[in-house]
PDB file of C-alpha atoms in Angstrom:
ATOM      1  CA  MET Y   2     -20.172 -63.481  11.593  1.00 65.00           C
ATOM      2  CA  ASN Y   3     -20.215 -67.190  11.039  1.00 74.00           C
ATOM      3  CA  VAL Y   4     -17.250 -69.341  10.001  1.00 72.00           C
ATOM      4  CA  ASN Y   5     -18.088 -69.252   6.260  1.00 77.00           C
ATOM      5  CA  GLN Y   6     -18.244 -65.463   6.212  1.00 81.00           C
ATOM      6  CA  MET Y   7     -14.948 -65.198   8.139  1.00 83.00           C
ATOM      7  CA  GLY Y   8     -13.285 -67.568   5.663  1.00 85.00           C
ATOM      8  CA  PHE Y   9     -14.576 -65.499   2.750  1.00 89.00           C
ATOM      9  CA  VAL Y  10     -13.324 -62.258   4.312  1.00 89.00           C
ATOM     10  CA  THR Y  11      -9.931 -63.873   4.930  1.00 92.00           C
ATOM     11  CA  LYS Y  12      -9.661 -64.942   1.274  1.00 92.00           C
ATOM     12  CA  ILE Y  13     -10.612 -61.444   0.069  1.00 93.00           C
ATOM     13  CA  ASN Y  14      -7.971 -59.921   2.362  1.00 92.00           C
ATOM     14  CA  GLN Y  15      -5.363 -62.346   0.989  1.00 94.00           C
ATOM     15  CA  HIS Y  16      -6.212 -61.361  -2.589  1.00 93.00           C
ATOM     16  CA  ILE Y  17      -6.013 -57.655  -1.696  1.00 93.00           C
ATOM     17  CA  ASP Y  18      -2.582 -58.244  -0.118  1.00 94.00           C
ATOM     18  CA  GLN Y  19      -1.397 -60.060  -3.264  1.00 95.00           C
ATOM     19  CA  VAL Y  20      -2.595 -57.170  -5.486  1.00 92.00           C
ATOM     20  CA  GLN Y  21      -0.818 -54.658  -3.242  1.00 93.00           C
ATOM     21  CA  VAL Y  22       2.420 -56.653  -3.400  1.00 94.00           C
ATOM     22  CA  MET Y  23       2.195 -56.900  -7.209  1.00 94.00           C
ATOM     23  CA  PHE Y  24       1.375 -53.172  -7.439  1.00 92.00           C
ATOM     24  CA  GLY Y  25       4.427 -52.390  -5.270  1.00 93.00           C
ATOM     25  CA  ARG Y  26       6.695 -54.380  -7.650  1.00 94.00           C
ATOM     26  CA  LEU Y  27       5.655 -52.232 -10.643  1.00 93.00           C
ATOM     27  CA  PRO Y  28       7.824 -49.290 -11.693  1.00 95.00           C
ATOM     28  CA  LYS Y  29       6.709 -45.874 -10.352  1.00 95.00           C
ATOM     29  CA  ARG Y  30       5.646 -44.759 -13.839  1.00 96.00           C
ATOM     30  CA  ASP Y  31       3.287 -47.789 -14.213  1.00 94.00           C
ATOM     31  CA  GLN Y  32       1.919 -47.278 -10.697  1.00 94.00           C
ATOM     32  CA  LEU Y  33       1.116 -43.644 -11.553  1.00 95.00           C
ATOM     33  CA  ALA Y  34      -0.534 -44.701 -14.832  1.00 95.00           C
ATOM     34  CA  LEU Y  35      -2.699 -47.286 -13.016  1.00 94.00           C
ATOM     35  CA  LEU Y  36      -3.710 -44.745 -10.359  1.00 94.00           C
ATOM     36  CA  ILE Y  37      -4.686 -42.190 -13.035  1.00 96.00           C
ATOM     37  CA  LEU Y  38      -6.594 -44.855 -14.988  1.00 96.00           C
ATOM     38  CA  GLY Y  39      -8.392 -46.009 -11.829  1.00 94.00           C
ATOM     39  CA  ALA Y  40      -9.319 -42.431 -10.922  1.00 96.00           C
ATOM     40  CA  PHE Y  41     -10.606 -41.820 -14.474  1.00 96.00           C
ATOM     41  CA  LEU Y  42     -12.689 -45.015 -14.439  1.00 96.00           C
ATOM     42  CA  THR Y  43     -14.118 -44.185 -11.016  1.00 96.00           C
ATOM     43  CA  ALA Y  44     -15.040 -40.650 -12.124  1.00 96.00           C
ATOM     44  CA  PHE Y  45     -16.508 -41.998 -15.378  1.00 95.00           C
ATOM     45  CA  ILE Y  46     -18.648 -44.586 -13.586  1.00 95.00           C
ATOM     46  CA  ILE Y  47     -19.897 -42.119 -10.953  1.00 95.00           C
ATOM     47  CA  GLY Y  48     -20.503 -39.350 -13.507  1.00 95.00           C
ATOM     48  CA  GLY Y  49     -22.174 -41.687 -16.001  1.00 94.00           C
ATOM     49  CA  GLY Y  50     -24.371 -43.184 -13.292  1.00 94.00           C
ATOM     50  CA  GLY Y  51     -25.366 -39.730 -12.083  1.00 95.00           C
ATOM     51  CA  TYR Y  52     -26.185 -38.619 -15.629  1.00 95.00           C
ATOM     52  CA  TRP Y  53     -28.196 -41.783 -16.246  1.00 95.00           C
ATOM     53  CA  LEU Y  54     -30.224 -41.275 -13.036  1.00 95.00           C
ATOM     54  CA  HIS Y  55     -30.801 -37.611 -13.918  1.00 95.00           C
ATOM     55  CA  HIS Y  56     -31.968 -38.556 -17.415  1.00 95.00           C
ATOM     56  CA  LYS Y  57     -34.368 -41.205 -16.067  1.00 95.00           C
ATOM     57  CA  ALA Y  58     -35.767 -38.769 -13.477  1.00 96.00           C
ATOM     58  CA  LYS Y  59     -36.291 -36.094 -16.126  1.00 95.00           C
ATOM     59  CA  THR Y  60     -38.026 -38.594 -18.424  1.00 95.00           C
ATOM     60  CA  ALA Y  61     -40.291 -39.689 -15.555  1.00 95.00           C
ATOM     61  CA  GLN Y  62     -41.118 -36.041 -14.766  1.00 95.00           C
ATOM     62  CA  VAL Y  63     -42.056 -35.315 -18.389  1.00 92.00           C
ATOM     63  CA  ASN Y  64     -44.202 -38.470 -18.502  1.00 91.00           C
ATOM     64  CA  SER Y  65     -45.886 -37.484 -15.230  1.00 93.00           C
ATOM     65  CA  ASP Y  66     -46.645 -33.983 -16.542  1.00 91.00           C
ATOM     66  CA  GLN Y  67     -48.138 -35.411 -19.745  1.00 92.00           C
ATOM     67  CA  GLN Y  68     -50.313 -37.848 -17.798  1.00 92.00           C
ATOM     68  CA  ARG Y  69     -51.487 -35.052 -15.466  1.00 91.00           C
ATOM     69  CA  GLN Y  70     -52.396 -32.855 -18.443  1.00 90.00           C
ATOM     70  CA  LEU Y  71     -54.260 -35.754 -20.049  1.00 86.00           C
ATOM     71  CA  LEU Y  72     -56.191 -36.376 -16.835  1.00 87.00           C
ATOM     72  CA  LEU Y  73     -57.141 -32.711 -16.537  1.00 87.00           C
ATOM     73  CA  TRP Y  74     -58.265 -32.647 -20.168  1.00 83.00           C
ATOM     74  CA  MET Y  75     -60.328 -35.816 -19.684  1.00 83.00           C
ATOM     75  CA  ARG Y  76     -61.979 -34.354 -16.571  1.00 82.00           C
ATOM     76  CA  GLY Y  77     -62.767 -31.203 -18.524  1.00 81.00           C
ATOM     77  CA  GLN Y  78     -64.344 -33.222 -21.333  1.00 77.00           C
ATOM     78  CA  ALA Y  79     -66.412 -35.513 -19.083  1.00 74.00           C
ATOM     79  CA  PRO Y  80     -69.435 -33.177 -18.744  1.00 71.00           C
ATOM     80  CA  HIS Y  81     -69.565 -32.695 -22.513  1.00 66.00           C
ATOM     81  CA  LEU Y  82     -69.396 -36.422 -23.127  1.00 64.00           C
ATOM     82  CA  GLN Y  83     -72.038 -37.227 -20.512  1.00 58.00           C
ATOM     83  CA  ALA Y  84     -74.357 -34.516 -21.764  1.00 53.00           C
ATOM     84  CA  SER Y  85     -74.093 -35.663 -25.378  1.00 51.00           C
ATOM     85  CA  ALA Y  86     -74.167 -39.414 -24.685  1.00 50.00           C
ATOM     86  CA  GLY Y  87     -77.284 -41.256 -25.719  1.00 51.00           C
ATOM     87  CA  PRO Y  88     -80.422 -40.012 -27.385  1.00 55.00           C
ATOM     88  CA  ALA Y  89     -81.762 -36.628 -26.276  1.00 70.00           C
ATOM     89  CA  GLN Y  90     -84.691 -37.151 -23.928  1.00 79.00           C
ATOM     90  CA  PRO Y  91     -87.059 -34.521 -22.638  1.00 84.00           C
ATOM     91  CA  LEU Y  92     -86.220 -33.114 -19.213  1.00 85.00           C
ATOM     92  CA  ALA Y  93     -89.432 -34.425 -17.674  1.00 85.00           C
ATOM     93  CA  THR Y  94     -88.669 -37.971 -18.843  1.00 86.00           C
ATOM     94  CA  ILE Y  95     -85.151 -37.909 -17.380  1.00 86.00           C
ATOM     95  CA  VAL Y  96     -86.514 -36.619 -14.055  1.00 88.00           C
ATOM     96  CA  GLN Y  97     -89.205 -39.341 -13.905  1.00 89.00           C
ATOM     97  CA  GLU Y  98     -86.766 -42.157 -14.794  1.00 89.00           C
ATOM     98  CA  ALA Y  99     -84.226 -41.062 -12.186  1.00 88.00           C
ATOM     99  CA  ALA Y 100     -86.993 -40.778  -9.573  1.00 89.00           C
ATOM    100  CA  ALA Y 101     -88.315 -44.256 -10.419  1.00 90.00           C
ATOM    101  CA  GLN Y 102     -84.816 -45.718  -9.954  1.00 89.00           C
ATOM    102  CA  GLN Y 103     -84.757 -44.278  -6.427  1.00 87.00           C
ATOM    103  CA  GLY Y 104     -88.340 -45.289  -5.639  1.00 89.00           C
ATOM    104  CA  LEU Y 105     -89.549 -41.700  -5.482  1.00 90.00           C
ATOM    105  CA  THR Y 106     -92.882 -40.314  -6.612  1.00 90.00           C
ATOM    106  CA  VAL Y 107     -92.413 -36.924  -8.226  1.00 92.00           C
ATOM    107  CA  SER Y 108     -94.964 -34.306  -9.123  1.00 92.00           C
ATOM    108  CA  GLN Y 109     -93.692 -31.878 -11.730  1.00 90.00           C
ATOM    109  CA  THR Y 110     -94.766 -28.786 -13.602  1.00 91.00           C
ATOM    110  CA  GLU Y 111     -93.007 -27.782 -16.821  1.00 87.00           C
ATOM    111  CA  THR Y 112     -92.799 -24.141 -17.927  1.00 86.00           C
ATOM    112  CA  GLU Y 113     -90.461 -22.506 -20.465  1.00 83.00           C
ATOM    113  CA  GLY Y 114     -87.849 -25.295 -20.468  1.00 81.00           C
ATOM    114  CA  ARG Y 115     -87.832 -25.534 -16.678  1.00 89.00           C
ATOM    115  CA  VAL Y 116     -89.344 -28.239 -14.570  1.00 90.00           C
ATOM    116  CA  MET Y 117     -90.470 -27.572 -11.010  1.00 93.00           C
ATOM    117  CA  VAL Y 118     -90.527 -30.810  -9.041  1.00 93.00           C
ATOM    118  CA  THR Y 119     -91.801 -31.791  -5.623  1.00 93.00           C
ATOM    119  CA  THR Y 120     -91.121 -35.071  -3.860  1.00 92.00           C
ATOM    120  CA  SER Y 121     -90.757 -36.372  -0.339  1.00 90.00           C
ATOM    121  CA  HIS Y 122     -88.906 -39.180   1.404  1.00 89.00           C
ATOM    122  CA  GLN Y 123     -87.730 -40.105   4.893  1.00 89.00           C
ATOM    123  CA  SER Y 124     -84.056 -40.455   3.921  1.00 86.00           C
ATOM    124  CA  PHE Y 125     -81.893 -37.550   2.817  1.00 87.00           C
ATOM    125  CA  ALA Y 126     -79.505 -40.082   1.244  1.00 87.00           C
ATOM    126  CA  VAL Y 127     -82.179 -41.188  -1.234  1.00 88.00           C
ATOM    127  CA  LEU Y 128     -82.973 -37.595  -2.167  1.00 89.00           C
ATOM    128  CA  GLY Y 129     -79.260 -36.779  -2.484  1.00 88.00           C
ATOM    129  CA  THR Y 130     -78.642 -39.800  -4.721  1.00 88.00           C
ATOM    130  CA  TRP Y 131     -81.540 -38.777  -6.945  1.00 89.00           C
ATOM    131  CA  LEU Y 132     -80.162 -35.243  -7.292  1.00 89.00           C
ATOM    132  CA  THR Y 133     -76.710 -36.625  -8.039  1.00 88.00           C
ATOM    133  CA  ARG Y 134     -78.103 -38.825 -10.817  1.00 87.00           C
ATOM    134  CA  LEU Y 135     -79.868 -35.833 -12.294  1.00 88.00           C
ATOM    135  CA  ALA Y 136     -76.635 -33.814 -12.238  1.00 87.00           C
ATOM    136  CA  GLN Y 137     -74.770 -36.692 -13.892  1.00 84.00           C
ATOM    137  CA  SER Y 138     -77.399 -36.698 -16.637  1.00 81.00           C
ATOM    138  CA  GLY Y 139     -76.539 -33.091 -17.407  1.00 82.00           C
ATOM    139  CA  ILE Y 140     -79.477 -31.518 -15.566  1.00 87.00           C
ATOM    140  CA  GLN Y 141     -78.816 -28.289 -13.734  1.00 89.00           C
ATOM    141  CA  ILE Y 142     -80.448 -27.552 -10.374  1.00 88.00           C
ATOM    142  CA  ASP Y 143     -81.362 -23.864 -10.366  1.00 89.00           C
ATOM    143  CA  GLN Y 144     -83.245 -23.730  -7.076  1.00 91.00           C
ATOM    144  CA  LEU Y 145     -83.475 -26.230  -4.231  1.00 90.00           C
ATOM    145  CA  ASP Y 146     -85.480 -26.220  -1.022  1.00 90.00           C
ATOM    146  CA  ILE Y 147     -85.684 -29.082   1.481  1.00 89.00           C
ATOM    147  CA  GLU Y 148     -87.955 -28.869   4.517  1.00 90.00           C
ATOM    148  CA  GLN Y 149     -88.556 -31.372   7.274  1.00 87.00           C
ATOM    149  CA  GLN Y 150     -92.238 -32.143   7.707  1.00 85.00           C
ATOM    150  CA  VAL Y 151     -94.101 -33.668  10.627  1.00 82.00           C
ATOM    151  CA  GLY Y 152     -93.004 -37.252  11.248  1.00 83.00           C
ATOM    152  CA  GLY Y 153     -89.440 -36.733   9.962  1.00 83.00           C
ATOM    153  CA  ILE Y 154     -90.351 -36.761   6.280  1.00 87.00           C
ATOM    154  CA  LEU Y 155     -88.249 -34.484   4.057  1.00 89.00           C
ATOM    155  CA  GLN Y 156     -90.040 -32.538   1.355  1.00 91.00           C
ATOM    156  CA  LEU Y 157     -87.908 -31.449  -1.597  1.00 91.00           C
ATOM    157  CA  GLN Y 158     -88.848 -28.711  -4.044  1.00 93.00           C
ATOM    158  CA  ALA Y 159     -86.492 -27.914  -6.920  1.00 92.00           C
ATOM    159  CA  THR Y 160     -86.368 -26.084 -10.207  1.00 92.00           C
ATOM    160  CA  LEU Y 161     -84.452 -28.007 -12.862  1.00 91.00           C
ATOM    161  CA  THR Y 162     -83.191 -27.063 -16.324  1.00 89.00           C
ATOM    162  CA  LYS Y 163     -81.342 -28.862 -19.054  1.00 83.00           C
ATOM    163  CA  PRO Y 164     -78.679 -26.674 -20.673  1.00 75.00           C
TER     164      PRO Y 164
END
């Protein structure tokens, strides 16, 4: 402790001593009344503070539950919103556009609402990104086969449908 803090503590102790002396001069009945009042105020402050903290915690819990439910609902609605967003394009067009964005050349055959595609690339990451974009567009991958060809090139064959 430095000198300023010691001086402050000394002054506080002097004030406490003065209050104790004045309290001792009061009649016993007044001393008892002050003790009961002090105990009541202490209990009121502690109880009120505890209630306030409990109320705030309960409010935060309810808010958290509502936000969690909203998030789950939004996640559940995301596929419906993505599938219905924008003009409806034919499945073959969506497949070609997604392939062009990844720099892939795709050969496709369309039968009964299904498209069978074949493409190849050296990087699995490029093929995976292309499939992810298709899935985000609402296209379902019914069958998938990836084989490694001579020279490290990956050949992908898939059957795609649009629900």
